[in-house]
Amino acid sequence: MSAAGTPQQADIDPAENRRRWQALGVGLVAAFMTLLDVSIVNVAVPSLDRALHASPSDLQWVLSGYALTFGLALVPAGRFGDARGRRNAFVFGIALFTITSAFAGLAPSPTWLVIARLLQGAAAGIVNPQVTGVIQELFRGPERARPFGLLGATIGISTAVGPLLGGLLIALGGQEHGWRYVFFVNVPVGIIAVILGWRLLPSRVKGHGDRHRLDPVGVVLLGVGVLLVLLPLVQEQQWRGLWKWALIPAGLLVLVAFALWERRYSRQRQPLFDLRLFGFRSYVLGSLIALIYFGGFTAIFFIFTLFLQNGHGYSALIAGLAITPFALGSAAASALGGRVVNRLGRPLVAVGLLAVVLGLAGTALALHLFPDAPVPWVTAAPLLLAGLGSGLVIAPNQTLTLSEVPVPQAGSGAGMLQTGQRIGAAAGIAAVGSVFFATLASSHGNWTSAFERALIIATVIIALALIAAVVDILLGRRHH
């Protein structure tokens, strides 16, 4: 038996092993569905705008409100799964996500849609920490590399394939109602996931005592802190003036108060988030790499979709197809990364980050050298390289980051990791988007110039993640 109480794979009978992988499969489907909704709605915005006559503020909240509530729910939901059972939290989250997806598809007005998206994001935040927690609970040590590899592939592919699937659904449903299909497609998948999740996921983590209470003060402090940090980032284009940036230091102060409270609370009971996890170098630097990488990674698809559809007049379907090389590369490399991460460690992540930097720089260079060529053809090869690199980053980094996290803290540890990813994504979109729109305005509508500059900023952000990975490698060698 392992320290976590999970038997080695060789000791598990075939039926139990099959059940473990079936539970993982259900979790991956749910993770794919919830993470897909981060990017799939981007391509639906033009038809959604025409159908509902939404204001720019409404459209911003449809896109960013999901990410905001997603980030707020992650750690409390992970802690709830740790304390009360991952199956209950997973099934509730998927059921809520399914219902709110149906409400979003039926929305008769922008306000209705915004409310549905806020609830949908919260549901996604409830589901995702349970998936990581299940991997931590059902698999042990080096055995976790393959499941985390599959989860990393799911994260990468769902983000990249969202525009393509959205384009297909809009082409199928037409410009007037195609955007509704983007939400309705979740309903049948969600119903199946609820049924299978209840049957296959473990109900409770064994060995938990009365110390596992939900720490309401910690929930409030963390929620307020994350909200204050995220709000000016997700509303960067809508809230004018410099006052909004004062919310970020205010949020950081609340997060400091959260840390002090958690340290005090942990003396008697299990806290919302165990600060001792920051004593693991793998967790600290892995979380930092994830935060920075998602700042550059997520922003790419935001500006690329605008560049293709608004700048060059490509349809939503063609815009989605243009991103497919990245998705294919990410899928292929994630499978490989999951198999070799235990042998190669953090250097594998560094190689992946270097490939992403070279691929994105190559994309900007190709557009500069061939300005009159079809964009999807010119960018295919460098985006494929960037996708291959991304596949070697997300899954292996997640495996290494969570490798030392004890099972009783698996959900909250994964929730904090993903909260960092959501904050990084929001900050990256705000920073890269600001450069994109500012260049577009100053160049009098030169979309290529705006995209190239914004892409360079995204590349620099990812290069910072590469530096963090190199630091981790050097510290690891010094330790050994």
CSV table of C-alpha atoms in Angstrom, one decimal:
chain,number,residue,atom,x,y,z
A,1,MET,CA,0.0,0.0,0.0
A,2,SER,CA,1.1,3.6,-0.7
A,3,ALA,CA,1.3,6.3,1.9
A,4,ALA,CA,-2.0,7.6,0.5
A,5,GLY,CA,-3.6,4.2,0.9
A,6,THR,CA,-3.9,3.4,-2.8
A,7,PRO,CA,-2.7,0.0,-3.8
A,8,GLN,CA,-0.2,-0.5,-6.6
A,9,GLN,CA,-1.7,-1.3,-10.0
A,10,ALA,CA,-0.3,-4.9,-9.9
A,11,ASP,CA,-2.4,-5.5,-6.7
A,12,ILE,CA,-5.7,-4.3,-8.2
A,13,ASP,CA,-7.9,-6.9,-9.8
A,14,PRO,CA,-8.9,-6.3,-13.5
A,15,ALA,CA,-12.5,-5.3,-12.7
A,16,GLU,CA,-11.3,-2.6,-10.2
A,17,ASN,CA,-8.7,-1.4,-12.6
A,18,ARG,CA,-11.3,-1.1,-15.3
A,19,ARG,CA,-13.5,0.9,-13.0
A,20,ARG,CA,-10.7,3.3,-12.2
A,21,TRP,CA,-10.1,4.0,-15.9
A,22,GLN,CA,-13.9,4.3,-16.5
A,23,ALA,CA,-14.1,6.9,-13.7
A,24,LEU,CA,-11.2,8.8,-15.2
A,25,GLY,CA,-12.9,8.7,-18.6
A,26,VAL,CA,-16.1,10.3,-17.2
A,27,GLY,CA,-14.0,12.9,-15.5
A,28,LEU,CA,-12.1,13.8,-18.7
A,29,VAL,CA,-15.3,14.1,-20.6
A,30,ALA,CA,-16.7,16.5,-18.0
A,31,ALA,CA,-13.4,18.5,-17.9
A,32,PHE,CA,-13.4,18.7,-21.7
A,33,MET,CA,-17.0,20.0,-21.8
A,34,THR,CA,-16.4,22.6,-19.1
A,35,LEU,CA,-13.1,23.9,-20.4
A,36,LEU,CA,-14.4,23.9,-24.0
A,37,ASP,CA,-16.9,26.6,-22.9
A,38,VAL,CA,-14.0,29.0,-22.2
A,39,SER,CA,-13.1,29.3,-25.9
A,40,ILE,CA,-16.1,28.0,-27.9
A,41,VAL,CA,-18.3,31.0,-27.2
A,42,ASN,CA,-15.7,33.4,-28.8
A,43,VAL,CA,-16.7,32.4,-32.3
A,44,ALA,CA,-20.4,32.7,-31.5
A,45,VAL,CA,-20.2,36.3,-30.4
A,46,PRO,CA,-21.0,37.9,-33.9
A,47,SER,CA,-24.2,35.8,-34.4
A,48,LEU,CA,-25.1,36.1,-30.7
A,49,ASP,CA,-24.8,39.9,-31.0
A,50,ARG,CA,-27.1,39.9,-34.1
A,51,ALA,CA,-29.7,37.6,-32.5
A,52,LEU,CA,-30.0,39.2,-29.1
A,53,HIS,CA,-28.9,42.8,-29.9
A,54,ALA,CA,-26.5,42.6,-27.0
A,55,SER,CA,-24.5,45.7,-25.9
A,56,PRO,CA,-20.6,45.5,-25.7
A,57,SER,CA,-20.9,45.2,-21.9
A,58,ASP,CA,-23.3,42.2,-22.3
A,59,LEU,CA,-20.9,40.5,-24.7
A,60,GLN,CA,-18.0,41.1,-22.4
A,61,TRP,CA,-19.9,39.5,-19.5
A,62,VAL,CA,-20.9,36.5,-21.6
A,63,LEU,CA,-17.3,35.9,-22.3
A,64,SER,CA,-15.6,36.9,-19.0
A,65,GLY,CA,-18.3,36.2,-16.5
A,66,TYR,CA,-17.8,32.5,-17.1
A,67,ALA,CA,-14.1,32.7,-16.4
A,68,LEU,CA,-14.7,34.9,-13.3
A,69,THR,CA,-17.1,32.5,-11.5
A,70,PHE,CA,-15.1,29.5,-12.7
A,71,GLY,CA,-12.1,30.9,-10.9
A,72,LEU,CA,-14.1,31.8,-7.7
A,73,ALA,CA,-15.5,28.3,-7.3
A,74,LEU,CA,-12.3,26.2,-7.8
A,75,VAL,CA,-10.7,26.1,-4.3
A,76,PRO,CA,-13.9,25.9,-2.2
A,77,ALA,CA,-15.3,23.2,-4.5
A,78,GLY,CA,-12.0,21.3,-4.3
A,79,ARG,CA,-12.1,21.5,-0.5
A,80,PHE,CA,-15.7,20.3,-0.4
A,81,GLY,CA,-14.7,17.3,-2.5
A,82,ASP,CA,-11.8,16.5,-0.2
A,83,ALA,CA,-14.1,16.7,2.9
A,84,ARG,CA,-17.4,15.4,1.8
A,85,GLY,CA,-16.7,13.1,-1.2
A,86,ARG,CA,-15.8,13.9,-4.8
A,87,ARG,CA,-18.7,12.1,-6.3
A,88,ASN,CA,-21.3,14.3,-4.7
A,89,ALA,CA,-19.5,17.5,-5.8
A,90,PHE,CA,-18.9,16.2,-9.3
A,91,VAL,CA,-22.5,15.1,-9.9
A,92,PHE,CA,-23.9,18.4,-8.5
A,93,GLY,CA,-21.5,20.4,-10.6
A,94,ILE,CA,-22.3,18.5,-13.8
A,95,ALA,CA,-26.0,18.7,-13.2
A,96,LEU,CA,-25.8,22.4,-12.6
A,97,PHE,CA,-23.6,22.8,-15.7
A,98,THR,CA,-26.1,20.9,-17.8
A,99,ILE,CA,-29.1,22.9,-16.6
A,100,THR,CA,-27.4,26.2,-17.0
A,101,SER,CA,-26.3,25.2,-20.5
A,102,ALA,CA,-29.9,24.6,-21.5
A,103,PHE,CA,-30.9,28.0,-20.0
A,104,ALA,CA,-28.1,29.7,-21.9
A,105,GLY,CA,-29.3,28.1,-25.2
A,106,LEU,CA,-32.9,29.2,-24.5
A,107,ALA,CA,-31.9,32.8,-23.5
A,108,PRO,CA,-34.4,35.3,-24.9
A,109,SER,CA,-32.3,38.3,-23.8
A,110,PRO,CA,-28.7,39.3,-23.0
A,111,THR,CA,-29.4,39.5,-19.3
A,112,TRP,CA,-30.8,36.0,-19.2
A,113,LEU,CA,-27.7,34.7,-21.0
A,114,VAL,CA,-25.3,36.6,-18.7
A,115,ILE,CA,-26.9,35.1,-15.6
A,116,ALA,CA,-26.8,31.6,-17.2
A,117,ARG,CA,-23.1,32.0,-18.0
A,118,LEU,CA,-22.2,33.1,-14.5
A,119,LEU,CA,-23.9,30.0,-13.1
A,120,GLN,CA,-22.4,27.9,-15.8
A,121,GLY,CA,-18.9,29.1,-14.9
A,122,ALA,CA,-19.5,28.3,-11.2
A,123,ALA,CA,-20.6,24.8,-12.1
A,124,ALA,CA,-17.4,24.3,-14.1
A,125,GLY,CA,-15.4,25.5,-11.1
A,126,ILE,CA,-17.1,22.8,-9.0
A,127,VAL,CA,-16.4,20.0,-11.4
A,128,ASN,CA,-12.7,20.5,-12.4
A,129,PRO,CA,-11.0,20.0,-9.0
A,130,GLN,CA,-12.9,16.8,-8.5
A,131,VAL,CA,-11.3,15.4,-11.7
A,132,THR,CA,-7.8,16.1,-10.5
A,133,GLY,CA,-8.7,14.8,-7.0
A,134,VAL,CA,-10.0,11.5,-8.5
A,135,ILE,CA,-6.7,11.0,-10.3
A,136,GLN,CA,-4.8,11.7,-7.0
A,137,GLU,CA,-7.1,9.3,-5.1
A,138,LEU,CA,-7.3,6.4,-7.6
A,139,PHE,CA,-3.7,6.4,-8.9
A,140,ARG,CA,-0.4,6.6,-7.1
A,141,GLY,CA,3.1,7.9,-7.7
A,142,PRO,CA,4.5,7.3,-11.2
A,143,GLU,CA,1.2,5.7,-12.1
A,144,ARG,CA,-0.4,9.2,-12.2
A,145,ALA,CA,1.7,10.3,-15.2
A,146,ARG,CA,-0.6,8.7,-17.8
A,147,PRO,CA,-3.9,10.0,-16.3
A,148,PHE,CA,-2.4,13.5,-15.9
A,149,GLY,CA,-1.2,13.2,-19.5
A,150,LEU,CA,-4.7,12.5,-20.6
A,151,LEU,CA,-6.0,15.4,-18.5
A,152,GLY,CA,-3.3,17.7,-20.0
A,153,ALA,CA,-4.3,16.7,-23.5
A,154,THR,CA,-8.0,17.4,-22.6
A,155,ILE,CA,-7.1,20.9,-21.3
A,156,GLY,CA,-5.0,21.7,-24.4
A,157,ILE,CA,-7.4,20.3,-27.0
A,158,SER,CA,-10.5,21.7,-25.4
A,159,THR,CA,-9.0,25.2,-25.5
A,160,ALA,CA,-7.7,24.9,-29.0
A,161,VAL,CA,-10.6,23.0,-30.6
A,162,GLY,CA,-13.3,25.3,-29.1
A,163,PRO,CA,-13.3,27.7,-32.1
A,164,LEU,CA,-13.5,24.8,-34.6
A,165,LEU,CA,-16.4,23.1,-32.9
A,166,GLY,CA,-18.1,26.5,-32.4
A,167,GLY,CA,-17.7,27.2,-36.1
A,168,LEU,CA,-19.1,23.8,-37.1
A,169,LEU,CA,-22.2,24.3,-34.8
A,170,ILE,CA,-22.8,27.8,-36.1
A,171,ALA,CA,-22.5,26.6,-39.7
A,172,LEU,CA,-25.0,23.8,-38.9
A,173,GLY,CA,-27.5,26.0,-37.1
A,174,GLY,CA,-27.1,29.1,-39.2
A,175,GLN,CA,-26.1,32.6,-38.1
A,176,GLU,CA,-29.4,33.3,-36.4
A,177,HIS,CA,-29.6,30.2,-34.1
A,178,GLY,CA,-26.3,28.5,-34.4
A,179,TRP,CA,-25.0,30.1,-31.3
A,180,ARG,CA,-27.7,28.3,-29.3
A,181,TYR,CA,-26.3,25.0,-30.5
A,182,VAL,CA,-23.0,25.9,-28.8
A,183,PHE,CA,-24.8,25.6,-25.5
A,184,PHE,CA,-27.3,22.9,-26.3
A,185,VAL,CA,-24.5,20.5,-27.2
A,186,ASN,CA,-23.6,20.2,-23.5
A,187,VAL,CA,-27.0,18.9,-22.5
A,188,PRO,CA,-26.9,15.3,-23.7
A,189,VAL,CA,-23.3,14.9,-22.8
A,190,GLY,CA,-24.0,16.3,-19.3
A,191,ILE,CA,-26.9,14.0,-18.7
A,192,ILE,CA,-24.7,10.9,-19.5
A,193,ALA,CA,-21.9,12.3,-17.3
A,194,VAL,CA,-24.2,12.7,-14.3
A,195,ILE,CA,-25.4,9.1,-14.6
A,196,LEU,CA,-21.9,7.6,-15.1
A,197,GLY,CA,-20.3,9.9,-12.5
A,198,TRP,CA,-22.8,8.7,-9.8
A,199,ARG,CA,-22.1,5.1,-10.7
A,200,LEU,CA,-18.3,5.2,-11.2
A,201,LEU,CA,-16.7,7.9,-9.0
A,202,PRO,CA,-15.6,7.2,-5.5
A,203,SER,CA,-18.1,8.6,-3.0
A,204,ARG,CA,-15.9,9.6,-0.1
A,205,VAL,CA,-12.2,9.7,0.7
A,206,LYS,CA,-11.5,7.2,3.4
A,207,GLY,CA,-9.9,8.1,6.7
A,208,HIS,CA,-11.3,11.6,7.1
A,209,GLY,CA,-12.4,12.8,10.5
A,210,ASP,CA,-14.1,15.7,12.1
A,211,ARG,CA,-11.3,18.0,11.2
A,212,HIS,CA,-12.7,18.2,7.7
A,213,ARG,CA,-15.0,21.2,8.0
A,214,LEU,CA,-15.5,23.7,5.3
A,215,ASP,CA,-13.9,26.8,6.8
A,216,PRO,CA,-16.5,29.5,5.8
A,217,VAL,CA,-14.3,32.4,6.8
A,218,GLY,CA,-11.5,31.1,4.5
A,219,VAL,CA,-14.0,30.7,1.7
A,220,VAL,CA,-15.2,34.3,2.0
A,221,LEU,CA,-11.7,35.7,2.2
A,222,LEU,CA,-10.4,33.7,-0.7
A,223,GLY,CA,-13.5,34.5,-2.8
A,224,VAL,CA,-13.3,38.3,-2.2
A,225,GLY,CA,-9.5,38.3,-2.8
A,226,VAL,CA,-9.8,36.4,-6.1
A,227,LEU,CA,-12.8,38.5,-7.2
A,228,LEU,CA,-11.0,41.8,-6.6
A,229,VAL,CA,-8.0,40.5,-8.6
A,230,LEU,CA,-10.0,39.1,-11.5
A,231,LEU,CA,-12.6,41.9,-11.9
A,232,PRO,CA,-10.3,44.6,-13.4
A,233,LEU,CA,-8.7,42.0,-15.6
A,234,VAL,CA,-11.9,40.6,-17.1
A,235,GLN,CA,-13.4,44.1,-17.4
A,236,GLU,CA,-10.3,45.7,-18.8
A,237,GLN,CA,-11.9,46.8,-22.0
A,238,GLN,CA,-15.1,47.9,-20.5
A,239,TRP,CA,-14.0,49.8,-17.3
A,240,ARG,CA,-12.2,53.0,-18.4
A,241,GLY,CA,-9.8,54.9,-16.1
A,242,LEU,CA,-7.0,53.9,-13.9
A,243,TRP,CA,-9.1,53.4,-10.7
A,244,LYS,CA,-10.0,49.8,-11.6
A,245,TRP,CA,-6.3,48.8,-11.1
A,246,ALA,CA,-6.6,49.7,-7.4
A,247,LEU,CA,-8.7,46.6,-7.0
A,248,ILE,CA,-5.7,44.4,-7.6
A,249,PRO,CA,-3.6,45.5,-4.6
A,250,ALA,CA,-6.8,45.5,-2.5
A,251,GLY,CA,-7.4,41.9,-3.6
A,252,LEU,CA,-3.8,41.0,-2.8
A,253,LEU,CA,-4.2,42.4,0.7
A,254,VAL,CA,-7.3,40.3,1.2
A,255,LEU,CA,-5.4,37.2,0.0
A,256,VAL,CA,-2.7,38.0,2.6
A,257,ALA,CA,-5.4,38.1,5.2
A,258,PHE,CA,-6.6,34.7,3.9
A,259,ALA,CA,-3.2,33.2,4.3
A,260,LEU,CA,-2.9,34.5,7.9
A,261,TRP,CA,-6.4,33.1,8.7
A,262,GLU,CA,-5.5,29.7,7.1
A,263,ARG,CA,-2.3,29.5,9.2
A,264,ARG,CA,-4.3,30.1,12.4
A,265,TYR,CA,-7.2,27.9,11.4
A,266,SER,CA,-4.9,25.0,10.6
A,267,ARG,CA,-3.9,24.7,14.3
A,268,GLN,CA,-7.2,23.1,15.2
A,269,ARG,CA,-8.8,22.0,11.9
A,270,GLN,CA,-8.2,21.2,8.3
A,271,PRO,CA,-8.1,24.6,6.5
A,272,LEU,CA,-9.6,25.5,3.1
A,273,PHE,CA,-6.1,25.4,1.6
A,274,ASP,CA,-3.1,23.9,3.4
A,275,LEU,CA,-0.3,26.5,3.2
A,276,ARG,CA,2.2,23.7,3.8
A,277,LEU,CA,1.8,22.8,0.1
A,278,PHE,CA,3.9,25.9,-0.6
A,279,GLY,CA,6.7,24.1,1.2
A,280,PHE,CA,7.1,21.8,-1.9
A,281,ARG,CA,9.3,23.3,-4.5
A,282,SER,CA,7.5,21.3,-7.2
A,283,TYR,CA,4.1,22.8,-6.2
A,284,VAL,CA,5.3,26.4,-5.9
A,285,LEU,CA,7.3,26.6,-9.2
A,286,GLY,CA,4.9,24.4,-11.0
A,287,SER,CA,2.0,26.7,-10.1
A,288,LEU,CA,4.0,29.7,-11.1
A,289,ILE,CA,4.8,28.1,-14.5
A,290,ALA,CA,1.1,27.3,-15.0
A,291,LEU,CA,0.0,30.8,-14.1
A,292,ILE,CA,2.5,32.5,-16.5
A,293,TYR,CA,2.0,30.0,-19.3
A,294,PHE,CA,-1.8,30.3,-19.3
A,295,GLY,CA,-1.3,34.1,-19.5
A,296,GLY,CA,0.2,33.7,-22.9
A,297,PHE,CA,-1.4,30.4,-24.1
A,298,THR,CA,-5.1,31.4,-23.6
A,299,ALA,CA,-4.6,34.9,-25.1
A,300,ILE,CA,-3.3,33.5,-28.4
A,301,PHE,CA,-6.7,32.1,-29.3
A,302,PHE,CA,-8.5,35.2,-28.3
A,303,ILE,CA,-6.6,37.5,-30.6
A,304,PHE,CA,-6.2,34.9,-33.4
A,305,THR,CA,-10.0,34.5,-33.6
A,306,LEU,CA,-10.5,38.3,-33.9
A,307,PHE,CA,-7.7,38.6,-36.4
A,308,LEU,CA,-9.1,35.9,-38.7
A,309,GLN,CA,-12.8,36.8,-38.5
A,310,ASN,CA,-12.9,40.5,-38.1
A,311,GLY,CA,-9.6,41.3,-39.7
A,312,HIS,CA,-9.7,39.0,-42.7
A,313,GLY,CA,-13.3,38.1,-43.0
A,314,TYR,CA,-12.9,34.3,-42.6
A,315,SER,CA,-15.9,32.4,-41.4
A,316,ALA,CA,-16.1,31.0,-37.9
A,317,LEU,CA,-15.5,27.5,-39.4
A,318,ILE,CA,-12.4,28.5,-41.2
A,319,ALA,CA,-11.1,30.4,-38.2
A,320,GLY,CA,-11.6,27.2,-36.2
A,321,LEU,CA,-9.8,25.1,-38.8
A,322,ALA,CA,-6.9,27.5,-38.7
A,323,ILE,CA,-6.3,26.6,-35.0
A,324,THR,CA,-6.5,22.9,-35.6
A,325,PRO,CA,-2.8,22.3,-36.2
A,326,PHE,CA,-2.2,23.6,-32.7
A,327,ALA,CA,-4.8,21.2,-31.3
A,328,LEU,CA,-3.5,18.2,-33.2
A,329,GLY,CA,0.1,18.9,-32.0
A,330,SER,CA,-1.0,19.4,-28.5
A,331,ALA,CA,-3.0,16.1,-28.5
A,332,ALA,CA,-0.1,14.1,-29.9
A,333,ALA,CA,2.6,15.6,-27.6
A,334,SER,CA,0.4,15.3,-24.5
A,335,ALA,CA,0.2,11.5,-24.9
A,336,LEU,CA,4.0,11.3,-25.2
A,337,GLY,CA,4.6,13.7,-22.4
A,338,GLY,CA,2.4,11.7,-20.0
A,339,ARG,CA,4.6,8.6,-20.6
A,340,VAL,CA,8.0,10.2,-20.2
A,341,VAL,CA,7.5,12.9,-17.6
A,342,ASN,CA,8.5,10.7,-14.7
A,343,ARG,CA,11.8,9.9,-16.5
A,344,LEU,CA,12.6,13.4,-17.8
A,345,GLY,CA,11.0,15.6,-15.2
A,346,ARG,CA,11.0,19.4,-15.5
A,347,PRO,CA,13.5,19.5,-18.4
A,348,LEU,CA,10.6,18.1,-20.5
A,349,VAL,CA,8.5,21.1,-19.6
A,350,ALA,CA,11.4,23.5,-20.5
A,351,VAL,CA,11.7,21.8,-23.9
A,352,GLY,CA,8.0,22.2,-24.5
A,353,LEU,CA,8.0,25.9,-23.5
A,354,LEU,CA,11.0,26.5,-25.8
A,355,ALA,CA,9.0,24.8,-28.7
A,356,VAL,CA,6.0,27.1,-28.0
A,357,VAL,CA,8.2,30.2,-28.0
A,358,LEU,CA,9.8,29.2,-31.3
A,359,GLY,CA,6.4,28.2,-32.8
A,360,LEU,CA,4.7,31.5,-31.9
A,361,ALA,CA,7.7,33.6,-33.0
A,362,GLY,CA,7.6,31.6,-36.3
A,363,THR,CA,3.9,32.4,-36.7
A,364,ALA,CA,4.6,36.2,-36.4
A,365,LEU,CA,7.6,35.9,-38.8
A,366,ALA,CA,5.5,33.9,-41.4
A,367,LEU,CA,2.8,36.5,-41.4
A,368,HIS,CA,5.4,39.3,-41.7
A,369,LEU,CA,7.2,37.6,-44.6
A,370,PHE,CA,4.0,36.5,-46.5
A,371,PRO,CA,1.4,39.2,-45.9
A,372,ASP,CA,-0.7,38.3,-48.9
A,373,ALA,CA,-0.8,34.6,-48.5
A,374,PRO,CA,-3.9,32.8,-46.9
A,375,VAL,CA,-3.4,33.0,-43.2
A,376,PRO,CA,-4.5,29.4,-42.3
A,377,TRP,CA,-1.8,28.0,-44.7
A,378,VAL,CA,1.0,30.4,-43.6
A,379,THR,CA,0.5,29.7,-39.9
A,380,ALA,CA,-0.2,26.0,-40.0
A,381,ALA,CA,3.4,24.7,-39.6
A,382,PRO,CA,4.5,27.1,-36.8
A,383,LEU,CA,1.2,26.6,-34.9
A,384,LEU,CA,1.8,22.8,-35.2
A,385,LEU,CA,5.2,23.3,-33.5
A,386,ALA,CA,3.7,25.5,-30.8
A,387,GLY,CA,1.0,22.9,-30.2
A,388,LEU,CA,3.6,20.1,-29.9
A,389,GLY,CA,5.4,22.2,-27.3
A,390,SER,CA,2.1,23.0,-25.4
A,391,GLY,CA,1.4,19.3,-25.1
A,392,LEU,CA,4.8,18.9,-23.4
A,393,VAL,CA,4.0,21.7,-21.0
A,394,ILE,CA,0.4,21.4,-19.6
A,395,ALA,CA,0.2,17.7,-18.8
A,396,PRO,CA,3.8,17.1,-17.5
A,397,ASN,CA,3.7,20.3,-15.5
A,398,GLN,CA,0.5,19.3,-13.8
A,399,THR,CA,1.9,15.9,-13.0
A,400,LEU,CA,5.0,17.4,-11.5
A,401,THR,CA,3.2,20.1,-9.6
A,402,LEU,CA,0.8,17.8,-7.9
A,403,SER,CA,3.2,14.9,-7.5
A,404,GLU,CA,3.8,15.6,-3.8
A,405,VAL,CA,0.3,16.8,-2.8
A,406,PRO,CA,-1.2,14.4,-0.3
A,407,VAL,CA,-4.6,12.8,-1.3
A,408,PRO,CA,-6.5,14.6,1.6
A,409,GLN,CA,-5.5,18.0,0.0
A,410,ALA,CA,-5.8,16.8,-3.7
A,411,GLY,CA,-8.9,18.8,-4.5
A,412,SER,CA,-8.0,22.0,-2.8
A,413,GLY,CA,-4.4,21.8,-4.1
A,414,ALA,CA,-5.6,21.3,-7.7
A,415,GLY,CA,-8.2,24.0,-7.2
A,416,MET,CA,-5.5,26.5,-6.2
A,417,LEU,CA,-3.4,25.5,-9.2
A,418,GLN,CA,-6.4,26.0,-11.5
A,419,THR,CA,-7.3,29.3,-9.9
A,420,GLY,CA,-3.8,30.5,-10.7
A,421,GLN,CA,-4.4,29.3,-14.3
A,422,ARG,CA,-7.6,31.3,-14.5
A,423,ILE,CA,-6.0,34.4,-13.1
A,424,GLY,CA,-3.1,34.0,-15.5
A,425,ALA,CA,-5.5,33.6,-18.4
A,426,ALA,CA,-7.5,36.7,-17.4
A,427,ALA,CA,-4.3,38.8,-17.0
A,428,GLY,CA,-2.9,37.5,-20.3
A,429,ILE,CA,-6.0,38.3,-22.2
A,430,ALA,CA,-6.1,41.8,-20.7
A,431,ALA,CA,-2.4,42.5,-21.4
A,432,VAL,CA,-2.3,41.0,-24.8
A,433,GLY,CA,-5.7,42.3,-25.8
A,434,SER,CA,-4.7,45.8,-24.7
A,435,VAL,CA,-1.7,45.7,-27.0
A,436,PHE,CA,-3.8,44.3,-29.8
A,437,PHE,CA,-6.5,47.0,-29.6
A,438,ALA,CA,-4.1,49.8,-29.0
A,439,THR,CA,-2.1,48.9,-32.1
A,440,LEU,CA,-5.2,48.4,-34.1
A,441,ALA,CA,-6.3,52.0,-33.2
A,442,SER,CA,-2.9,53.6,-33.7
A,443,SER,CA,-2.3,51.9,-37.1
A,444,HIS,CA,-5.8,52.8,-38.4
A,445,GLY,CA,-7.1,49.3,-38.7
A,446,ASN,CA,-3.9,47.4,-39.6
A,447,TRP,CA,-5.0,44.0,-38.3
A,448,THR,CA,-1.8,42.2,-39.2
A,449,SER,CA,0.4,44.6,-37.4
A,450,ALA,CA,-1.9,44.4,-34.3
A,451,PHE,CA,-1.8,40.7,-34.3
A,452,GLU,CA,1.9,40.5,-34.8
A,453,ARG,CA,2.6,42.8,-31.9
A,454,ALA,CA,0.1,41.1,-29.6
A,455,LEU,CA,1.6,37.7,-30.5
A,456,ILE,CA,5.1,38.9,-29.6
A,457,ILE,CA,3.8,40.0,-26.2
A,458,ALA,CA,2.2,36.5,-25.7
A,459,THR,CA,5.5,34.9,-26.7
A,460,VAL,CA,7.4,37.0,-24.2
A,461,ILE,CA,5.0,35.9,-21.4
A,462,ILE,CA,5.6,32.3,-22.3
A,463,ALA,CA,9.3,32.9,-22.3
A,464,LEU,CA,9.0,34.0,-18.7
A,465,ALA,CA,7.4,30.6,-17.9
A,466,LEU,CA,10.5,29.1,-19.6
A,467,ILE,CA,12.8,31.0,-17.3
A,468,ALA,CA,10.8,29.7,-14.3
A,469,ALA,CA,11.2,26.2,-15.5
A,470,VAL,CA,15.0,26.6,-16.0
A,471,VAL,CA,15.2,28.0,-12.4
A,472,ASP,CA,13.4,24.9,-11.1
A,473,ILE,CA,15.8,22.7,-13.0
A,474,LEU,CA,18.8,24.5,-11.6
A,475,LEU,CA,17.4,24.4,-8.0
A,476,GLY,CA,16.7,20.7,-8.4
A,477,ARG,CA,20.3,20.0,-9.5
A,478,ARG,CA,21.6,22.0,-6.5
A,479,HIS,CA,19.4,20.1,-4.2
A,480,HIS,CA,20.6,16.7,-5.5
